[in-house]
Amino acid sequence: MKKVLILGSTGSIGINVLNVIKNLPGKFKVTALTVNTRIDLLEPQIYEFNPEIVAVKDEKLGAELKKRINHKCKVYTGEESLCRLAAESDYDIFVGAMVGSAGLLPTIEAIKRGKRIALANKETLVVAGELITELVKKYNAEILPIDSEHSAIFQCIKGESGREIEKLILTASGGPFLHKKKEELEKVTIEEALAHPNWKMGNKITIDSASMMNKGLEIIEAHWLFGITPGRIDVLIHPQSIIHSMVQFVDGSVKAQLGLPDMKLPIQYALTYPERDANNYERINLADIGSLTFSEPDFSKYKCLALAYSAINAGGTAPCILNAANEVAVDKFLKGKIKFTKIPVLIDNALEKIQNYNSPDLELIFDCDRKTRDLVLNMN
Ligand code: NDP
Ligand code: MG
């Protein structure tokens, strides 16, 4: 049985990971779980999956959980607890299912132990892709994508050599505002932005999908995962979310991976790779779906997408600035402090004002992340 640690077990991905594990009895044993604050959701997970250790980032809530579960398992609490768990606990697979660049340090701890990283937490690769790639090589770790587009690409390139890839084609649903004109985005509400047509996800990524920053982050993620330059990564709008992404090869052949929009599939593949395990999830019926449609993204409407391309082209700490500014801007939007259209404006300002450094080490990345957050927090 493979032992699994899930960082962010109470989120949309974390819950799906536990479902996948439940559906493959005898294959995986959950040994460690972490959350930020939601101990009410963590508590039943402890009773059902019997992890040896859990970590709760919030100190007070962690202490409360300890009292409630009464020695059922060890509870680490506080800011350092996630890293401690990643560095010390017993596991084979580290599932990065927490949101934001706060996942970076625990992921590095897992890489240093040469583990398999099943990665949903794309922000980690966006802020520190160069460093993470080096560390993965140095410590003989492996990163397997959970993000559906990257899982699709990973499946398409199996058996091919990197030299044969001409370009990657990331598909994007276009989010809830696909049919709105760019002027109409000025007035959209939080509820409208959170109403994704195809996927049920955490709030942060749902807003990123509405602004298409999610696709922007995914271009950067794909660049680091597959070593393809940003100029050879295209985005294609595909509202049905059935083709999860495609790879075009040097002979003009294009491979695509299809499936229903359900994260359980890419999660299962990242856990069981190189094997494919049978499951009884719903199958795709193309005759019922009828037609699959495609269009080019409008960069003047989806400004975040253009900003992401320019950040990865600039390189260095620019993607870290892009990500930190986006995390703060999305939080402000979700709290009703700024309009939806202000998100790219704040990110653009941050990219202009914060200095970019090449090949940053961890200290420089954290410094840049902190400076950007301070700047954007104080912008209106
Ligand atoms: P959710 O918001 O649903 O869940 C986030 C999880 O991380 C929760 O367990 C949460 O704990 C924990 N967490 C949040 N912030 C912190 C923090 N600062 N420190 C420690 N733990 C924290 O997010 P999703 O599951 O939707 O997304 C997770 C990641 O996967 C993101 O990077 C997203 O981009 C990526 N992803 C998600 C997809 C999806 O379908 N949802 C698809 C592809 C990628 P608590 O419950 O206590 O708040
Ligand atoms: Mg995705």
Short mmCIF file of C-alpha atoms and ligand atoms in Angstrom, two decimals:
data_model
loop_
_atom_site.label_atom_id
_atom_site.label_comp_id
_atom_site.label_asym_id
_atom_site.label_seq_id
_atom_site.Cartn_x
_atom_site.Cartn_y
_atom_site.Cartn_z
CA MET A 1 0.00 0.00 0.00
CA LYS A 2 1.29 3.45 -0.94
CA LYS A 3 1.20 5.97 1.90
CA VAL A 4 -0.33 9.36 1.07
CA LEU A 5 -0.03 12.80 2.65
CA ILE A 6 -2.65 15.34 1.54
CA LEU A 7 -1.83 18.99 1.98
CA GLY A 8 -5.22 20.76 2.00
CA SER A 9 -7.51 17.76 2.53
CA THR A 10 -10.63 19.84 3.17
CA GLY A 11 -10.62 21.65 -0.18
CA SER A 12 -12.29 20.73 -3.43
CA ILE A 13 -9.22 18.78 -4.66
CA GLY A 14 -8.44 17.32 -1.22
CA ILE A 15 -11.96 15.88 -0.87
CA ASN A 16 -11.74 14.41 -4.38
CA VAL A 17 -8.37 12.82 -3.55
CA LEU A 18 -9.96 11.10 -0.53
CA ASN A 19 -12.83 9.92 -2.77
CA VAL A 20 -10.40 8.45 -5.28
CA ILE A 21 -8.53 6.66 -2.47
CA LYS A 22 -11.80 5.30 -1.10
CA ASN A 23 -12.64 3.95 -4.57
CA LEU A 24 -9.34 2.05 -4.84
CA PRO A 25 -9.48 -0.08 -1.70
CA GLY A 26 -6.24 -1.71 -0.60
CA LYS A 27 -4.04 0.53 -2.79
CA PHE A 28 -3.45 3.61 -0.64
CA LYS A 29 -3.20 4.44 3.05
CA VAL A 30 -3.74 8.04 4.16
CA THR A 31 -1.03 8.83 6.70
CA ALA A 32 -1.21 12.61 7.05
CA LEU A 33 -3.67 15.44 6.39
CA THR A 34 -3.41 19.21 6.70
CA VAL A 35 -5.85 22.13 6.79
CA ASN A 36 -5.79 25.82 7.40
CA THR A 37 -8.84 26.34 9.66
CA ARG A 38 -11.71 24.00 8.79
CA ILE A 39 -11.36 21.48 11.63
CA ASP A 40 -15.07 20.59 11.43
CA LEU A 41 -14.39 19.05 8.02
CA LEU A 42 -11.07 17.52 9.10
CA GLU A 43 -12.51 15.76 12.14
CA PRO A 44 -14.72 13.26 10.22
CA GLN A 45 -11.81 12.67 7.79
CA ILE A 46 -9.69 11.60 10.79
CA TYR A 47 -12.32 9.08 11.91
CA GLU A 48 -12.79 7.71 8.40
CA PHE A 49 -9.17 7.53 7.17
CA ASN A 50 -7.18 7.14 10.42
CA PRO A 51 -4.13 9.26 9.55
CA GLU A 52 -1.17 9.06 11.92
CA ILE A 53 -0.69 12.83 12.02
CA VAL A 54 -2.66 15.92 11.01
CA ALA A 55 -1.57 19.56 10.89
CA VAL A 56 -3.79 22.58 11.48
CA LYS A 57 -2.20 25.87 10.55
CA ASP A 58 -4.39 27.88 12.90
CA GLU A 59 -2.91 27.40 16.37
CA LYS A 60 -6.10 27.90 18.38
CA LEU A 61 -8.26 25.68 16.20
CA GLY A 62 -5.53 23.04 16.22
CA ALA A 63 -5.62 23.02 20.03
CA GLU A 64 -9.39 22.67 19.95
CA LEU A 65 -9.18 19.72 17.55
CA LYS A 66 -6.64 18.03 19.82
CA LYS A 67 -9.14 18.13 22.68
CA ARG A 68 -11.99 16.90 20.50
CA ILE A 69 -10.33 13.85 18.95
CA ASN A 70 -8.73 12.67 22.17
CA HIS A 71 -5.43 11.02 21.07
CA LYS A 72 -6.93 9.55 17.88
CA CYS A 73 -3.84 10.85 16.05
CA LYS A 74 -1.02 13.38 16.54
CA VAL A 75 -1.93 17.02 15.85
CA TYR A 76 0.71 19.55 14.82
CA THR A 77 -0.37 23.17 14.92
CA GLY A 78 0.83 26.58 13.79
CA GLU A 79 2.64 28.22 10.92
CA GLU A 80 5.48 25.67 10.79
CA SER A 81 3.30 22.59 11.16
CA LEU A 82 2.81 21.87 7.45
CA CYS A 83 6.54 21.90 6.74
CA ARG A 84 7.19 19.74 9.79
CA LEU A 85 4.66 17.22 8.58
CA ALA A 86 6.12 17.18 5.06
CA ALA A 87 9.66 16.84 6.45
CA GLU A 88 9.02 14.22 9.16
CA SER A 89 5.92 12.12 8.56
CA ASP A 90 5.79 8.77 6.82
CA TYR A 91 4.48 8.87 3.21
CA ASP A 92 5.31 7.89 -0.38
CA ILE A 93 3.09 10.37 -2.23
CA PHE A 94 2.72 14.04 -1.33
CA VAL A 95 -0.51 15.51 -2.71
CA GLY A 96 -0.23 19.31 -3.02
CA ALA A 97 -3.91 20.29 -2.82
CA MET A 98 -3.70 23.55 -0.93
CA VAL A 99 -4.25 26.87 -2.57
CA GLY A 100 -1.71 29.65 -3.12
CA SER A 101 2.02 30.12 -2.82
CA ALA A 102 1.81 29.08 0.85
CA GLY A 103 2.21 25.54 -0.53
CA LEU A 104 5.77 26.23 -1.68
CA LEU A 105 7.79 25.43 1.46
CA PRO A 106 6.07 22.13 2.36
CA THR A 107 6.41 21.03 -1.28
CA ILE A 108 10.15 21.72 -1.14
CA GLU A 109 10.39 19.57 2.01
CA ALA A 110 8.75 16.68 0.13
CA ILE A 111 11.04 17.16 -2.88
CA LYS A 112 14.10 17.04 -0.60
CA ARG A 113 12.94 13.59 0.52
CA GLY A 114 12.72 12.44 -3.12
CA LYS A 115 8.98 11.81 -2.98
CA ARG A 116 6.34 11.65 -5.69
CA ILE A 117 4.56 15.01 -5.75
CA ALA A 118 1.01 14.85 -7.13
CA LEU A 119 0.59 18.54 -7.77
CA ALA A 120 -2.66 20.52 -7.96
CA ASN A 121 -1.18 23.57 -6.23
CA LYS A 122 -0.04 25.29 -9.46
CA GLU A 123 0.96 28.50 -7.64
CA THR A 124 4.01 26.67 -6.27
CA LEU A 125 5.36 26.13 -9.79
CA VAL A 126 4.38 29.63 -10.88
CA VAL A 127 6.30 31.40 -8.12
CA ALA A 128 9.37 29.16 -8.05
CA GLY A 129 9.35 27.01 -11.21
CA GLU A 130 13.06 27.29 -11.91
CA LEU A 131 14.06 26.44 -8.34
CA ILE A 132 11.55 23.61 -8.01
CA THR A 133 12.68 22.06 -11.31
CA GLU A 134 16.32 22.12 -10.14
CA LEU A 135 15.44 20.61 -6.76
CA VAL A 136 13.35 17.85 -8.33
CA LYS A 137 16.36 16.87 -10.43
CA LYS A 138 18.82 17.15 -7.57
CA TYR A 139 16.79 15.03 -5.14
CA ASN A 140 15.43 12.59 -7.73
CA ALA A 141 11.83 13.46 -6.87
CA GLU A 142 9.01 13.47 -9.44
CA ILE A 143 6.14 15.85 -10.10
CA LEU A 144 2.96 14.41 -11.57
CA PRO A 145 0.30 16.93 -12.56
CA ILE A 146 -3.22 16.84 -11.15
CA ASP A 147 -4.33 19.94 -13.05
CA SER A 148 -6.54 18.45 -15.80
CA GLU A 149 -4.82 20.25 -18.71
CA HIS A 150 -1.37 19.15 -17.59
CA SER A 151 -2.53 15.63 -16.89
CA ALA A 152 -3.92 15.58 -20.45
CA ILE A 153 -0.58 16.73 -21.88
CA PHE A 154 1.30 14.27 -19.69
CA GLN A 155 -0.88 11.45 -21.04
CA CYS A 156 -0.47 12.65 -24.68
CA ILE A 157 3.34 12.74 -24.53
CA LYS A 158 3.77 9.31 -22.99
CA GLY A 159 6.04 7.36 -25.33
CA GLU A 160 7.11 10.49 -27.26
CA SER A 161 10.40 12.34 -26.87
CA GLY A 162 10.43 16.02 -25.92
CA ARG A 163 12.07 16.91 -29.25
CA GLU A 164 8.98 15.78 -31.15
CA ILE A 165 6.66 18.34 -29.54
CA GLU A 166 5.84 21.33 -31.75
CA LYS A 167 3.38 22.98 -29.40
CA LEU A 168 1.07 22.48 -26.46
CA ILE A 169 -2.55 23.54 -26.79
CA LEU A 170 -4.16 24.30 -23.44
CA THR A 171 -7.93 24.29 -23.61
CA ALA A 172 -9.97 26.75 -21.53
CA SER A 173 -13.71 26.77 -20.88
CA GLY A 174 -13.80 30.58 -21.04
CA GLY A 175 -15.47 30.62 -17.62
CA PRO A 176 -18.76 32.26 -16.68
CA PHE A 177 -18.11 35.40 -18.73
CA LEU A 178 -17.39 33.77 -22.08
CA HIS A 179 -20.45 35.36 -23.67
CA LYS A 180 -20.10 38.78 -22.03
CA LYS A 181 -18.56 41.72 -23.87
CA LYS A 182 -15.46 43.22 -22.27
CA GLU A 183 -17.35 46.42 -21.29
CA GLU A 184 -19.88 44.29 -19.40
CA LEU A 185 -17.15 42.90 -17.12
CA GLU A 186 -17.13 46.27 -15.28
CA LYS A 187 -20.39 45.39 -13.57
CA VAL A 188 -20.11 41.67 -12.82
CA THR A 189 -20.82 40.56 -9.23
CA ILE A 190 -18.98 38.15 -6.94
CA GLU A 191 -21.82 35.62 -7.28
CA GLU A 192 -21.66 35.77 -11.09
CA ALA A 193 -17.89 35.31 -11.04
CA LEU A 194 -18.23 32.30 -8.72
CA ALA A 195 -20.77 30.56 -10.98
CA HIS A 196 -18.44 28.44 -13.15
CA PRO A 197 -20.37 26.63 -15.90
CA ASN A 198 -18.45 23.29 -15.84
CA TRP A 199 -16.34 22.86 -12.71
CA LYS A 200 -17.08 23.02 -8.97
CA MET A 201 -13.85 24.30 -7.38
CA GLY A 202 -12.54 26.42 -4.50
CA ASN A 203 -13.29 30.16 -4.64
CA LYS A 204 -9.81 31.37 -5.58
CA ILE A 205 -9.42 29.18 -8.67
CA THR A 206 -13.03 29.89 -9.67
CA ILE A 207 -12.30 33.61 -9.80
CA ASP A 208 -9.04 32.85 -11.64
CA SER A 209 -11.10 30.92 -14.20
CA ALA A 210 -13.46 33.86 -14.68
CA SER A 211 -10.54 36.24 -15.29
CA MET A 212 -8.59 33.56 -17.24
CA MET A 213 -5.67 34.07 -14.86
CA ASN A 214 -6.10 30.37 -14.22
CA LYS A 215 -5.09 29.69 -17.82
CA GLY A 216 -2.26 32.20 -17.45
CA LEU A 217 -0.95 30.35 -14.39
CA GLU A 218 -1.34 27.10 -16.33
CA ILE A 219 0.85 28.36 -19.20
CA ILE A 220 3.60 28.99 -16.64
CA GLU A 221 2.93 25.62 -14.99
CA ALA A 222 3.16 23.87 -18.39
CA HIS A 223 6.38 25.69 -19.21
CA TRP A 224 8.07 24.31 -16.10
CA LEU A 225 6.52 20.84 -16.18
CA PHE A 226 7.25 20.10 -19.83
CA GLY A 227 10.18 22.43 -20.64
CA ILE A 228 8.33 24.12 -23.53
CA THR A 229 8.90 27.81 -24.23
CA PRO A 230 5.83 30.06 -23.71
CA GLY A 231 5.77 30.92 -27.43
CA ARG A 232 4.95 27.26 -28.12
CA ILE A 233 2.08 27.10 -25.64
CA ASP A 234 -1.28 28.16 -27.12
CA VAL A 235 -4.62 28.68 -25.43
CA LEU A 236 -7.81 27.57 -27.14
CA ILE A 237 -11.32 28.27 -25.85
CA HIS A 238 -13.36 25.07 -25.69
CA PRO A 239 -16.55 25.71 -23.69
CA GLN A 240 -17.57 22.05 -23.24
CA SER A 241 -14.40 21.16 -21.21
CA ILE A 242 -14.28 17.69 -22.79
CA ILE A 243 -10.88 17.92 -24.47
CA HIS A 244 -8.62 18.66 -21.52
CA SER A 245 -5.65 19.71 -23.68
CA MET A 246 -3.71 18.70 -26.78
CA VAL A 247 -0.18 18.26 -28.06
CA GLN A 248 0.84 19.02 -31.63
CA PHE A 249 3.89 17.10 -32.87
CA VAL A 250 6.51 18.06 -35.47
CA ASP A 251 4.79 15.97 -38.17
CA GLY A 252 1.55 17.91 -37.69
CA SER A 253 -0.20 15.13 -35.79
CA VAL A 254 -2.26 16.28 -32.80
CA LYS A 255 -3.05 14.11 -29.78
CA ALA A 256 -5.83 15.05 -27.37
CA GLN A 257 -7.04 13.63 -24.08
CA LEU A 258 -10.80 13.62 -23.49
CA GLY A 259 -12.92 13.02 -20.44
CA LEU A 260 -15.84 14.39 -18.49
CA PRO A 261 -15.00 17.45 -16.41
CA ASP A 262 -14.25 15.52 -13.23
CA MET A 263 -11.02 15.97 -11.28
CA LYS A 264 -11.14 12.39 -9.98
CA LEU A 265 -9.64 11.17 -13.27
CA PRO A 266 -6.43 13.25 -13.28
CA ILE A 267 -6.10 12.70 -9.52
CA GLN A 268 -6.31 8.91 -9.93
CA TYR A 269 -3.77 8.96 -12.77
CA ALA A 270 -1.25 10.98 -10.70
CA LEU A 271 -1.64 8.54 -7.80
CA THR A 272 -1.50 5.27 -9.75
CA TYR A 273 0.91 6.23 -12.60
CA PRO A 274 2.37 4.42 -14.52
CA GLU A 275 -0.60 2.13 -14.06
CA ARG A 276 -4.20 2.84 -15.06
CA ASP A 277 -6.68 1.39 -12.62
CA ALA A 278 -10.26 0.46 -13.45
CA ASN A 279 -13.04 2.53 -11.88
CA ASN A 280 -16.77 2.86 -12.29
CA TYR A 281 -16.97 6.63 -12.77
CA GLU A 282 -19.41 7.93 -15.38
CA ARG A 283 -18.19 7.46 -18.97
CA ILE A 284 -18.17 10.10 -21.67
CA ASN A 285 -20.87 9.80 -24.36
CA LEU A 286 -19.82 11.89 -27.35
CA ALA A 287 -23.06 11.25 -29.24
CA ASP A 288 -24.95 12.84 -26.33
CA ILE A 289 -22.56 15.78 -26.22
CA GLY A 290 -23.05 16.21 -29.98
CA SER A 291 -20.52 18.90 -30.80
CA LEU A 292 -17.26 20.26 -29.48
CA THR A 293 -16.51 23.89 -30.33
CA PHE A 294 -13.35 26.02 -30.29
CA SER A 295 -12.35 29.67 -30.59
CA GLU A 296 -9.36 31.97 -30.01
CA PRO A 297 -9.21 33.82 -26.66
CA ASP A 298 -9.72 37.59 -26.80
CA PHE A 299 -6.61 39.01 -25.10
CA SER A 300 -8.12 42.49 -24.80
CA LYS A 301 -11.00 41.02 -22.77
CA TYR A 302 -8.96 38.48 -20.80
CA LYS A 303 -6.17 40.86 -19.73
CA CYS A 304 -4.85 38.46 -17.08
CA LEU A 305 -3.94 36.00 -19.81
CA ALA A 306 -1.82 38.61 -21.60
CA LEU A 307 -0.17 39.56 -18.28
CA ALA A 308 0.75 35.94 -17.59
CA TYR A 309 2.41 35.57 -21.00
CA SER A 310 4.43 38.72 -20.43
CA ALA A 311 5.45 37.63 -16.91
CA ILE A 312 6.78 34.24 -18.04
CA ASN A 313 8.49 35.85 -21.02
CA ALA A 314 10.18 38.34 -18.65
CA GLY A 315 11.16 35.39 -16.39
CA GLY A 316 12.99 35.76 -13.06
CA THR A 317 10.69 36.92 -10.28
CA ALA A 318 8.01 38.32 -12.65
CA PRO A 319 5.75 35.21 -12.33
CA CYS A 320 6.10 35.46 -8.53
CA ILE A 321 4.98 39.11 -8.70
CA LEU A 322 2.11 38.15 -11.01
CA ASN A 323 0.97 35.42 -8.62
CA ALA A 324 1.26 37.40 -5.38
CA ALA A 325 -0.54 40.40 -6.90
CA ASN A 326 -3.26 38.10 -8.21
CA GLU A 327 -3.73 36.35 -4.84
CA VAL A 328 -4.20 39.69 -3.08
CA ALA A 329 -6.39 41.16 -5.86
CA VAL A 330 -8.68 38.08 -5.93
CA ASP A 331 -9.01 38.23 -2.14
CA LYS A 332 -9.95 41.94 -2.39
CA PHE A 333 -12.53 41.16 -5.07
CA LEU A 334 -14.03 38.32 -2.99
CA LYS A 335 -14.30 40.72 -0.03
CA GLY A 336 -16.15 43.25 -2.18
CA LYS A 337 -13.33 45.82 -2.00
CA ILE A 338 -12.59 46.10 -5.74
CA LYS A 339 -14.37 45.56 -9.04
CA PHE A 340 -13.62 42.47 -11.13
CA THR A 341 -11.92 44.57 -13.82
CA LYS A 342 -9.53 45.99 -11.22
CA ILE A 343 -7.80 42.61 -10.81
CA PRO A 344 -5.58 42.94 -13.94
CA VAL A 345 -4.98 46.64 -13.24
CA LEU A 346 -3.49 45.88 -9.81
CA ILE A 347 -1.36 43.05 -11.23
CA ASP A 348 -0.10 45.24 -14.06
CA ASN A 349 0.86 47.98 -11.56
CA ALA A 350 2.72 45.47 -9.41
CA LEU A 351 4.64 44.08 -12.40
CA GLU A 352 5.66 47.63 -13.29
CA LYS A 353 6.66 48.76 -9.79
CA ILE A 354 8.40 45.71 -8.26
CA GLN A 355 11.90 45.00 -9.51
CA ASN A 356 12.47 41.74 -11.39
CA TYR A 357 15.49 39.55 -10.50
CA ASN A 358 16.83 36.64 -12.56
CA SER A 359 17.22 33.06 -11.25
CA PRO A 360 15.96 33.95 -7.76
CA ASP A 361 16.76 31.82 -4.72
CA LEU A 362 14.14 31.11 -2.07
CA GLU A 363 14.98 34.20 -0.04
CA LEU A 364 14.55 36.47 -3.05
CA ILE A 365 11.27 34.76 -3.96
CA PHE A 366 9.86 35.34 -0.47
CA ASP A 367 11.10 38.91 -0.43
CA CYS A 368 9.44 39.56 -3.78
CA ASP A 369 6.22 37.84 -2.68
CA ARG A 370 6.07 39.95 0.51
CA LYS A 371 6.85 43.26 -1.23
CA THR A 372 4.22 42.60 -3.89
CA ARG A 373 1.55 41.68 -1.34
CA ASP A 374 2.28 44.85 0.70
CA LEU A 375 2.09 46.99 -2.42
CA VAL A 376 -1.16 45.53 -3.75
CA LEU A 377 -2.80 45.51 -0.31
CA ASN A 378 -2.34 49.26 -0.21
CA MET A 379 -3.56 49.91 -3.76
CA ASN A 380 -7.19 50.78 -4.44
P1 NDP B 1 -9.96 25.04 -1.87
O1 NDP B 1 -10.04 26.46 -1.51
O2 NDP B 1 -11.21 24.29 -2.11
O3 NDP B 1 -9.10 24.24 -0.76
C1 NDP B 1 -7.89 24.70 -0.31
C2 NDP B 1 -7.32 23.78 0.76
O4 NDP B 1 -6.08 24.31 1.22
C3 NDP B 1 -8.19 23.63 2.01
O5 NDP B 1 -7.93 22.39 2.60
C4 NDP B 1 -7.65 24.75 2.89
O6 NDP B 1 -7.86 24.53 4.29
C5 NDP B 1 -6.17 24.72 2.60
N1 NDP B 1 -5.53 26.04 2.70
C6 NDP B 1 -5.95 27.18 2.10
N2 NDP B 1 -5.10 28.19 2.38
C7 NDP B 1 -4.16 27.69 3.19
C8 NDP B 1 -3.02 28.24 3.84
N3 NDP B 1 -2.68 29.54 3.70
N4 NDP B 1 -2.26 27.43 4.60
C9 NDP B 1 -2.59 26.13 4.74
N5 NDP B 1 -3.64 25.54 4.16
C10 NDP B 1 -4.43 26.31 3.38
O7 NDP B 1 -9.02 24.97 -3.17
P2 NDP B 1 -9.09 23.94 -4.40
O8 NDP B 1 -9.13 22.55 -3.88
O9 NDP B 1 -10.08 24.37 -5.38
O10 NDP B 1 -7.66 24.20 -5.08
C11 NDP B 1 -6.46 23.72 -4.51
C12 NDP B 1 -5.33 23.92 -5.51
O11 NDP B 1 -5.57 23.08 -6.65
C13 NDP B 1 -5.21 25.34 -6.07
O12 NDP B 1 -3.87 25.64 -6.28
C14 NDP B 1 -5.95 25.27 -7.42
O13 NDP B 1 -5.46 26.20 -8.34
C15 NDP B 1 -5.61 23.84 -7.84
N6 NDP B 1 -6.58 23.23 -8.76
C16 NDP B 1 -7.88 23.06 -8.35
C17 NDP B 1 -8.81 22.48 -9.18
C18 NDP B 1 -10.20 22.21 -8.71
O14 NDP B 1 -10.97 21.56 -9.42
N7 NDP B 1 -10.60 22.67 -7.54
C19 NDP B 1 -8.45 22.06 -10.54
C20 NDP B 1 -7.05 22.24 -10.85
C21 NDP B 1 -6.17 22.81 -9.99
P3 NDP B 1 -9.24 25.02 5.00
O15 NDP B 1 -10.29 24.09 4.50
O16 NDP B 1 -8.96 24.87 6.44
O17 NDP B 1 -9.45 26.44 4.55
MG MG B 2 -6.76 23.34 -14.93
#
